[in-house]
Amino acid sequence: MITSIINPPFNSAPTGGSTCARPAATKRAQFTNRRFPQVLLSAGDSASHWGSCRKAPNVLYVWSGKESHLLAFVFALGAPEPWTRSWRGRAICVSGGTIRLVSSSPPDPLDFRTVQRAYDTVAEDYATHLPDTRAEAPLDLAMVDAFAEAVTSGGDPQVLDAGCGAGRMSRYLTGRGCLVQGVDLSSRMVAMARRDHRDLVFTVCSLTDLPYPDDRFAGVMLWYSIIHTPPAGQARIFAEATRVLRPGGHLLVGFQSGEGTRDLARAYRQFGHEIELQRHLYPADQVAAQLEAAGLREVCRLVRRAQGVERDDQAFLLAAQ
Ligand SMILES: C[S@@+](CC[C@H](N)C(=O)[O-])C[C@H]1O[C@@H](n2cnc3c(N)ncnc32)[C@H](O)[C@@H]1O
């Protein structure tokens, strides 16, 4: 079903490249070529995109009147219409000289294919640029230390680093006496973890479907690994983490605190990657309620203000079974 036509049919005849000065929200697309795609879609904070699109000819703006940011833009490189590409759970359709934003069914909160693709793409750079806990503030690590202490105070301190990425936090926990193994959705991230931490075991799987029996771990850590899951998908992740947690076991979750989403495409573009990746912010109270609904009790939490290059406040919740 077509929900909104975000610009009218184009009447202009093909001529050369368009200029890309930033339009006002109401400005119509400048269109210079009736044969558009090969199309590249991008979106997010406008600043970086305007920077790059200014250099490109034949840029067609798709501008959302409601939002203050650029919704999408299309580089017209000359392939024939009609053309459709899914984008952020919707579809951009180009046909008959009209661009339409088409609704599809609401995005499945547990469909992680885009996240997986994104991390497969950036894995090597992620491992290179974030090999350890240099990005963590001392307060953040104090929460990890409290988690490690709680886990190691009993016997058999088996810990699951759930959404381990390239394994840097697995290493940190190992250094604090935990017996760690990691899981991650991205096979390339897991490959980096195996390469850099040969003594540890890493497995490719989703947080929503952990390949472990009930009551397996004394601790489960979700360190910035729920951040790509929309709020509607969180319950499943926390239920699965709770399932593999022993009675008396501990769960630590770290995430950006707030509301809404952030587009990470721009951050990775500086490393030469064109990916689609968003992260979600959650109010700490909401995550605490989800943990409680999963059968855990909150032990403590830390919410600290953003510092340095961070854009958002950071939150850490320690809960117990
Ligand atoms: C921001 S990175 C954090 C990685 C690691 N915890 C760290 O601190 O370096 C997010 C990681 O979560 C993983 N991830 C996201 N959703 C996942 C899911 N549903 N199942 C498993 N891993 C997931 C991603 O593949 C990625 O490696």
Short mmCIF file of C-alpha atoms and ligand atoms in Angstrom, two decimals:
data_model
loop_
_atom_site.label_atom_id
_atom_site.label_comp_id
_atom_site.label_asym_id
_atom_site.label_seq_id
_atom_site.Cartn_x
_atom_site.Cartn_y
_atom_site.Cartn_z
CA MET A 1 0.00 0.00 0.00
CA ILE A 2 1.32 3.38 -0.91
CA THR A 3 1.20 5.56 2.17
CA SER A 4 2.80 8.73 1.01
CA ILE A 5 4.04 10.21 -2.16
CA ILE A 6 6.96 12.23 -1.08
CA ASN A 7 7.44 14.14 -4.25
CA PRO A 8 5.36 14.70 -7.34
CA PRO A 9 6.13 13.32 -10.81
CA PHE A 10 9.12 14.90 -12.46
CA ASN A 11 8.59 16.76 -15.66
CA SER A 12 12.07 17.98 -16.28
CA ALA A 13 13.96 16.57 -19.22
CA PRO A 14 17.34 14.99 -18.72
CA THR A 15 20.16 17.51 -18.84
CA GLY A 16 23.41 17.22 -16.92
CA GLY A 17 24.23 16.98 -13.27
CA SER A 18 22.30 18.83 -10.63
CA THR A 19 23.83 20.97 -7.98
CA CYS A 20 23.30 19.92 -4.40
CA ALA A 21 22.92 22.99 -2.30
CA ARG A 22 20.96 22.16 0.82
CA PRO A 23 17.29 22.69 0.09
CA ALA A 24 14.72 24.04 2.45
CA ALA A 25 12.39 21.37 3.73
CA THR A 26 9.78 22.27 1.17
CA LYS A 27 12.02 22.49 -1.86
CA ARG A 28 11.22 20.08 -4.67
CA ALA A 29 13.79 17.62 -5.84
CA GLN A 30 16.10 18.80 -8.55
CA PHE A 31 15.96 16.08 -11.11
CA THR A 32 18.02 15.88 -14.22
CA ASN A 33 17.78 12.35 -15.49
CA ARG A 34 14.59 10.36 -16.05
CA ARG A 35 16.49 7.11 -15.87
CA PHE A 36 17.47 6.75 -12.26
CA PRO A 37 18.72 3.80 -10.42
CA GLN A 38 21.48 2.02 -9.93
CA VAL A 39 20.56 3.81 -6.84
CA LEU A 40 22.33 4.28 -3.64
CA LEU A 41 20.26 5.15 -0.64
CA SER A 42 21.54 6.75 2.42
CA ALA A 43 20.05 8.54 5.35
CA GLY A 44 20.54 10.00 8.75
CA ASP A 45 22.04 13.13 10.12
CA SER A 46 22.14 15.55 7.31
CA ALA A 47 25.52 17.18 7.81
CA SER A 48 27.74 14.39 6.57
CA HIS A 49 25.39 13.48 3.78
CA TRP A 50 25.19 16.97 2.45
CA GLY A 51 28.93 17.02 2.51
CA SER A 52 29.23 13.96 0.37
CA CYS A 53 26.28 14.56 -1.89
CA ARG A 54 27.50 17.96 -2.87
CA LYS A 55 30.25 16.23 -4.76
CA ALA A 56 27.92 13.93 -6.61
CA PRO A 57 26.00 14.79 -9.75
CA ASN A 58 22.46 13.67 -10.46
CA VAL A 59 21.32 13.63 -6.91
CA LEU A 60 17.65 13.43 -6.34
CA TYR A 61 16.45 14.56 -2.97
CA VAL A 62 13.75 12.73 -1.15
CA TRP A 63 12.81 15.02 1.63
CA SER A 64 10.53 14.35 4.48
CA GLY A 65 8.46 17.38 5.28
CA LYS A 66 7.75 16.16 8.78
CA GLU A 67 11.22 15.38 9.96
CA SER A 68 13.99 17.86 10.33
CA HIS A 69 16.53 15.48 8.86
CA LEU A 70 17.10 14.15 5.44
CA LEU A 71 15.03 11.06 4.94
CA ALA A 72 16.79 9.61 1.96
CA PHE A 73 18.45 10.59 -1.22
CA VAL A 74 18.90 8.80 -4.40
CA PHE A 75 21.83 8.96 -6.74
CA ALA A 76 20.59 8.66 -10.27
CA LEU A 77 23.12 6.73 -12.23
CA GLY A 78 21.10 5.76 -15.21
CA ALA A 79 19.55 2.33 -14.78
CA PRO A 80 15.98 1.96 -16.00
CA GLU A 81 12.81 2.26 -13.98
CA PRO A 82 10.95 0.80 -12.23
CA TRP A 83 13.22 0.38 -9.28
CA THR A 84 12.50 -0.62 -5.69
CA ARG A 85 14.75 -0.90 -2.73
CA SER A 86 13.79 -1.69 0.83
CA TRP A 87 14.98 0.81 3.33
CA ARG A 88 14.44 0.99 7.06
CA GLY A 89 11.57 -1.44 6.92
CA ARG A 90 9.91 0.44 4.10
CA ALA A 91 10.43 0.52 0.40
CA ILE A 92 11.43 3.32 -1.92
CA CYS A 93 9.84 2.78 -5.31
CA VAL A 94 10.76 4.69 -8.40
CA SER A 95 8.46 4.31 -11.36
CA GLY A 96 6.72 6.52 -13.86
CA GLY A 97 8.92 9.42 -12.80
CA THR A 98 7.57 9.33 -9.27
CA ILE A 99 9.23 8.35 -6.07
CA ARG A 100 7.00 6.78 -3.48
CA LEU A 101 7.62 5.74 0.02
CA VAL A 102 5.78 2.48 0.36
CA SER A 103 4.89 0.91 3.63
CA SER A 104 5.68 -2.71 4.14
CA SER A 105 4.62 -4.75 7.11
CA PRO A 106 6.07 -3.34 10.33
CA PRO A 107 9.69 -4.35 10.67
CA ASP A 108 10.22 -7.59 12.55
CA PRO A 109 12.06 -6.59 15.75
CA LEU A 110 13.85 -9.93 15.72
CA ASP A 111 15.09 -9.72 12.14
CA PHE A 112 18.80 -9.11 12.60
CA ARG A 113 19.94 -9.59 9.02
CA THR A 114 20.81 -5.93 8.53
CA VAL A 115 22.75 -5.88 11.81
CA GLN A 116 24.57 -9.04 10.86
CA ARG A 117 25.51 -7.66 7.44
CA ALA A 118 26.72 -4.43 8.99
CA TYR A 119 28.97 -6.09 11.56
CA ASP A 120 30.28 -8.58 9.02
CA THR A 121 31.32 -5.57 6.96
CA VAL A 122 33.02 -3.58 9.71
CA ALA A 123 34.42 -6.47 11.77
CA GLU A 124 38.05 -6.03 10.91
CA ASP A 125 38.06 -2.30 11.57
CA TYR A 126 36.07 -2.79 14.77
CA ALA A 127 38.67 -5.25 16.05
CA THR A 128 41.51 -2.94 15.04
CA HIS A 129 40.12 0.27 16.49
CA LEU A 130 38.48 -1.16 19.60
CA PRO A 131 40.74 -3.99 20.76
CA ASP A 132 40.28 -3.43 24.49
CA THR A 133 38.38 -1.35 27.05
CA ARG A 134 39.92 2.01 26.12
CA ALA A 135 36.46 3.39 25.26
CA GLU A 136 35.02 2.51 28.65
CA ALA A 137 35.03 5.03 31.48
CA PRO A 138 36.28 3.87 34.89
CA LEU A 139 32.68 3.95 36.14
CA ASP A 140 31.62 1.56 33.37
CA LEU A 141 34.38 -0.83 34.26
CA ALA A 142 33.43 -0.59 37.92
CA MET A 143 30.09 -2.14 36.94
CA VAL A 144 31.85 -4.89 34.98
CA ASP A 145 34.12 -5.49 37.97
CA ALA A 146 31.09 -5.73 40.29
CA PHE A 147 29.54 -8.25 37.89
CA ALA A 148 32.77 -10.29 37.74
CA GLU A 149 33.05 -10.23 41.51
CA ALA A 150 29.46 -11.43 41.94
CA VAL A 151 30.01 -14.23 39.44
CA THR A 152 33.34 -15.41 40.81
CA SER A 153 32.17 -15.38 44.41
CA GLY A 154 30.44 -18.74 43.77
CA GLY A 155 31.99 -21.88 42.30
CA ASP A 156 32.37 -22.49 38.56
CA PRO A 157 32.23 -18.89 37.29
CA GLN A 158 31.06 -19.66 33.74
CA VAL A 159 30.14 -16.45 31.93
CA LEU A 160 28.51 -15.87 28.57
CA ASP A 161 29.64 -12.71 26.80
CA ALA A 162 26.43 -12.37 24.81
CA GLY A 163 27.02 -10.25 21.71
CA CYS A 164 30.76 -10.45 22.25
CA GLY A 165 31.77 -8.74 19.01
CA ALA A 166 35.51 -9.13 18.53
CA GLY A 167 35.97 -10.42 22.07
CA ARG A 168 37.51 -7.50 23.92
CA MET A 169 35.12 -7.75 26.90
CA SER A 170 35.55 -11.53 27.01
CA ARG A 171 39.25 -10.87 27.54
CA TYR A 172 38.53 -8.30 30.24
CA LEU A 173 36.27 -10.72 32.15
CA THR A 174 38.79 -13.52 31.77
CA GLY A 175 41.34 -11.24 33.42
CA ARG A 176 38.96 -10.99 36.39
CA GLY A 177 38.69 -14.71 36.98
CA CYS A 178 35.62 -15.52 34.89
CA LEU A 179 35.50 -18.57 32.61
CA VAL A 180 34.22 -16.84 29.52
CA GLN A 181 32.80 -17.89 26.20
CA GLY A 182 31.28 -15.55 23.68
CA VAL A 183 28.48 -15.58 21.14
CA ASP A 184 27.71 -13.16 18.37
CA LEU A 185 25.44 -12.88 15.38
CA SER A 186 28.22 -11.82 13.03
CA SER A 187 30.49 -14.57 11.78
CA ARG A 188 33.14 -11.99 10.87
CA MET A 189 33.11 -10.54 14.38
CA VAL A 190 33.43 -14.06 15.75
CA ALA A 191 36.31 -14.68 13.33
CA MET A 192 38.06 -11.60 14.74
CA ALA A 193 37.40 -12.78 18.31
CA ARG A 194 38.86 -16.21 17.52
CA ARG A 195 41.85 -14.63 15.82
CA ASP A 196 42.63 -12.25 18.70
CA HIS A 197 41.68 -14.47 21.66
CA ARG A 198 42.74 -17.95 20.69
CA ASP A 199 42.32 -19.41 24.16
CA LEU A 200 38.61 -18.58 24.33
CA VAL A 201 35.61 -20.19 22.65
CA PHE A 202 33.32 -18.11 20.43
CA THR A 203 30.16 -19.24 18.68
CA VAL A 204 28.00 -17.67 15.98
CA CYS A 205 24.37 -17.43 17.07
CA SER A 206 21.63 -14.99 17.93
CA LEU A 207 20.88 -13.75 21.42
CA THR A 208 17.32 -14.81 20.75
CA ASP A 209 18.25 -18.45 20.33
CA LEU A 210 21.18 -19.45 22.51
CA PRO A 211 22.56 -22.96 21.95
CA TYR A 212 22.87 -23.77 25.66
CA PRO A 213 20.80 -25.72 28.15
CA ASP A 214 18.89 -24.02 30.94
CA ASP A 215 20.87 -22.89 34.01
CA ARG A 216 24.23 -23.12 32.22
CA PHE A 217 25.94 -19.87 33.28
CA ALA A 218 26.74 -18.06 36.49
CA GLY A 219 26.74 -14.81 34.55
CA VAL A 220 25.51 -13.35 31.27
CA MET A 221 26.81 -10.03 30.03
CA LEU A 222 25.02 -8.04 27.35
CA TRP A 223 27.54 -5.29 26.72
CA TYR A 224 26.06 -2.94 24.12
CA SER A 225 24.66 -5.92 22.26
CA ILE A 226 20.96 -5.17 22.79
CA ILE A 227 21.39 -1.75 21.22
CA HIS A 228 20.38 -2.87 17.73
CA THR A 229 17.20 -4.51 18.95
CA PRO A 230 14.04 -2.40 18.92
CA PRO A 231 12.32 -2.22 22.31
CA ALA A 232 9.71 -4.72 21.09
CA GLY A 233 12.41 -7.37 20.69
CA GLN A 234 14.05 -6.95 24.06
CA ALA A 235 11.77 -9.26 26.03
CA ARG A 236 12.86 -12.23 23.93
CA ILE A 237 16.55 -11.49 24.49
CA PHE A 238 16.16 -11.08 28.24
CA ALA A 239 14.03 -14.23 28.48
CA GLU A 240 16.68 -16.22 26.65
CA ALA A 241 19.50 -14.79 28.79
CA THR A 242 17.51 -15.61 31.93
CA ARG A 243 16.88 -19.15 30.72
CA VAL A 244 20.61 -19.94 30.49
CA LEU A 245 21.34 -18.25 33.84
CA ARG A 246 21.62 -20.41 36.94
CA PRO A 247 19.50 -19.66 39.99
CA GLY A 248 21.43 -16.97 41.80
CA GLY A 249 23.28 -16.03 38.59
CA HIS A 250 23.90 -12.43 37.50
CA LEU A 251 23.16 -10.49 34.37
CA LEU A 252 24.86 -7.24 33.37
CA VAL A 253 23.53 -5.09 30.57
CA GLY A 254 25.15 -1.95 29.17
CA PHE A 255 23.49 0.42 26.69
CA GLN A 256 23.00 4.05 25.72
CA SER A 257 20.33 5.64 27.84
CA GLY A 258 17.58 7.77 26.32
CA GLU A 259 14.90 7.50 23.70
CA GLY A 260 14.80 7.15 19.93
CA THR A 261 17.43 5.89 17.54
CA ARG A 262 20.79 6.94 16.16
CA ASP A 263 22.02 6.25 12.68
CA LEU A 264 25.53 4.75 12.72
CA ALA A 265 26.10 4.76 8.96
CA ARG A 266 27.92 8.06 9.12
CA ALA A 267 30.31 6.92 11.83
CA TYR A 268 31.36 3.94 9.75
CA ARG A 269 31.61 5.91 6.52
CA GLN A 270 34.80 7.49 7.79
CA PHE A 271 36.30 4.01 7.68
CA GLY A 272 35.12 3.57 4.10
CA HIS A 273 32.12 1.36 4.91
CA GLU A 274 28.65 1.87 3.46
CA ILE A 275 26.40 0.09 5.91
CA GLU A 276 22.89 0.39 7.24
CA LEU A 277 22.95 0.28 11.02
CA GLN A 278 20.91 1.95 13.70
CA ARG A 279 21.10 1.77 17.41
CA HIS A 280 18.29 2.27 19.86
CA LEU A 281 18.35 4.19 23.10
CA TYR A 282 16.34 2.94 26.05
CA PRO A 283 15.32 4.58 29.31
CA ALA A 284 16.98 2.68 32.14
CA ASP A 285 13.60 2.24 33.86
CA GLN A 286 12.24 0.51 30.78
CA VAL A 287 15.14 -1.96 30.67
CA ALA A 288 14.81 -2.55 34.41
CA ALA A 289 11.12 -3.34 33.93
CA GLN A 290 11.94 -5.76 31.12
CA LEU A 291 14.50 -7.52 33.29
CA GLU A 292 11.97 -7.82 36.07
CA ALA A 293 9.41 -9.20 33.64
CA ALA A 294 11.98 -11.83 32.63
CA GLY A 295 12.19 -12.94 36.26
CA LEU A 296 15.29 -11.05 37.40
CA ARG A 297 15.64 -8.65 40.30
CA GLU A 298 17.65 -5.49 39.97
CA VAL A 299 20.76 -5.38 42.14
CA CYS A 300 22.02 -1.94 41.15
CA ARG A 301 22.27 0.47 38.25
CA LEU A 302 24.52 3.25 37.06
CA VAL A 303 23.42 5.97 34.66
CA ARG A 304 26.14 8.42 33.84
CA ARG A 305 26.27 11.46 31.61
CA ALA A 306 27.86 11.34 28.17
CA GLN A 307 31.51 12.26 28.18
CA GLY A 308 34.19 12.86 25.56
CA VAL A 309 32.95 11.96 22.10
CA GLU A 310 29.88 10.15 23.38
CA ARG A 311 26.53 11.50 22.21
CA ASP A 312 24.39 9.84 24.83
CA ASP A 313 24.25 8.99 28.50
CA GLN A 314 25.33 5.46 29.33
CA ALA A 315 23.44 3.02 31.51
CA PHE A 316 24.42 -0.22 33.21
CA LEU A 317 22.09 -2.52 35.07
CA LEU A 318 23.14 -5.45 37.23
CA ALA A 319 20.39 -7.95 37.98
CA ALA A 320 20.22 -11.35 39.60
CA GLN A 321 18.18 -14.47 39.05
C1 LIG B 1 28.32 -2.50 19.59
S1 LIG B 1 28.84 -4.13 19.30
C2 LIG B 1 29.41 -4.59 20.92
C3 LIG B 1 30.32 -5.79 20.86
C4 LIG B 1 31.01 -6.12 22.18
N1 LIG B 1 30.06 -6.40 23.23
C5 LIG B 1 31.89 -4.97 22.58
O1 LIG B 1 31.59 -4.31 23.60
O2 LIG B 1 32.87 -4.73 21.88
C6 LIG B 1 27.30 -4.98 19.18
C7 LIG B 1 27.48 -6.47 18.90
O3 LIG B 1 26.25 -7.13 19.19
C8 LIG B 1 26.05 -8.10 18.20
N2 LIG B 1 24.61 -8.37 18.11
C9 LIG B 1 23.62 -7.49 17.87
N3 LIG B 1 22.42 -8.10 17.87
C10 LIG B 1 22.68 -9.41 18.13
C11 LIG B 1 21.87 -10.56 18.25
N4 LIG B 1 20.55 -10.52 18.10
N5 LIG B 1 22.45 -11.75 18.51
C12 LIG B 1 23.80 -11.83 18.67
N6 LIG B 1 24.63 -10.77 18.56
C13 LIG B 1 24.07 -9.57 18.29
C14 LIG B 1 26.61 -7.49 16.93
O4 LIG B 1 26.88 -8.46 15.94
C15 LIG B 1 27.85 -6.80 17.47
O5 LIG B 1 28.98 -7.62 17.41
#
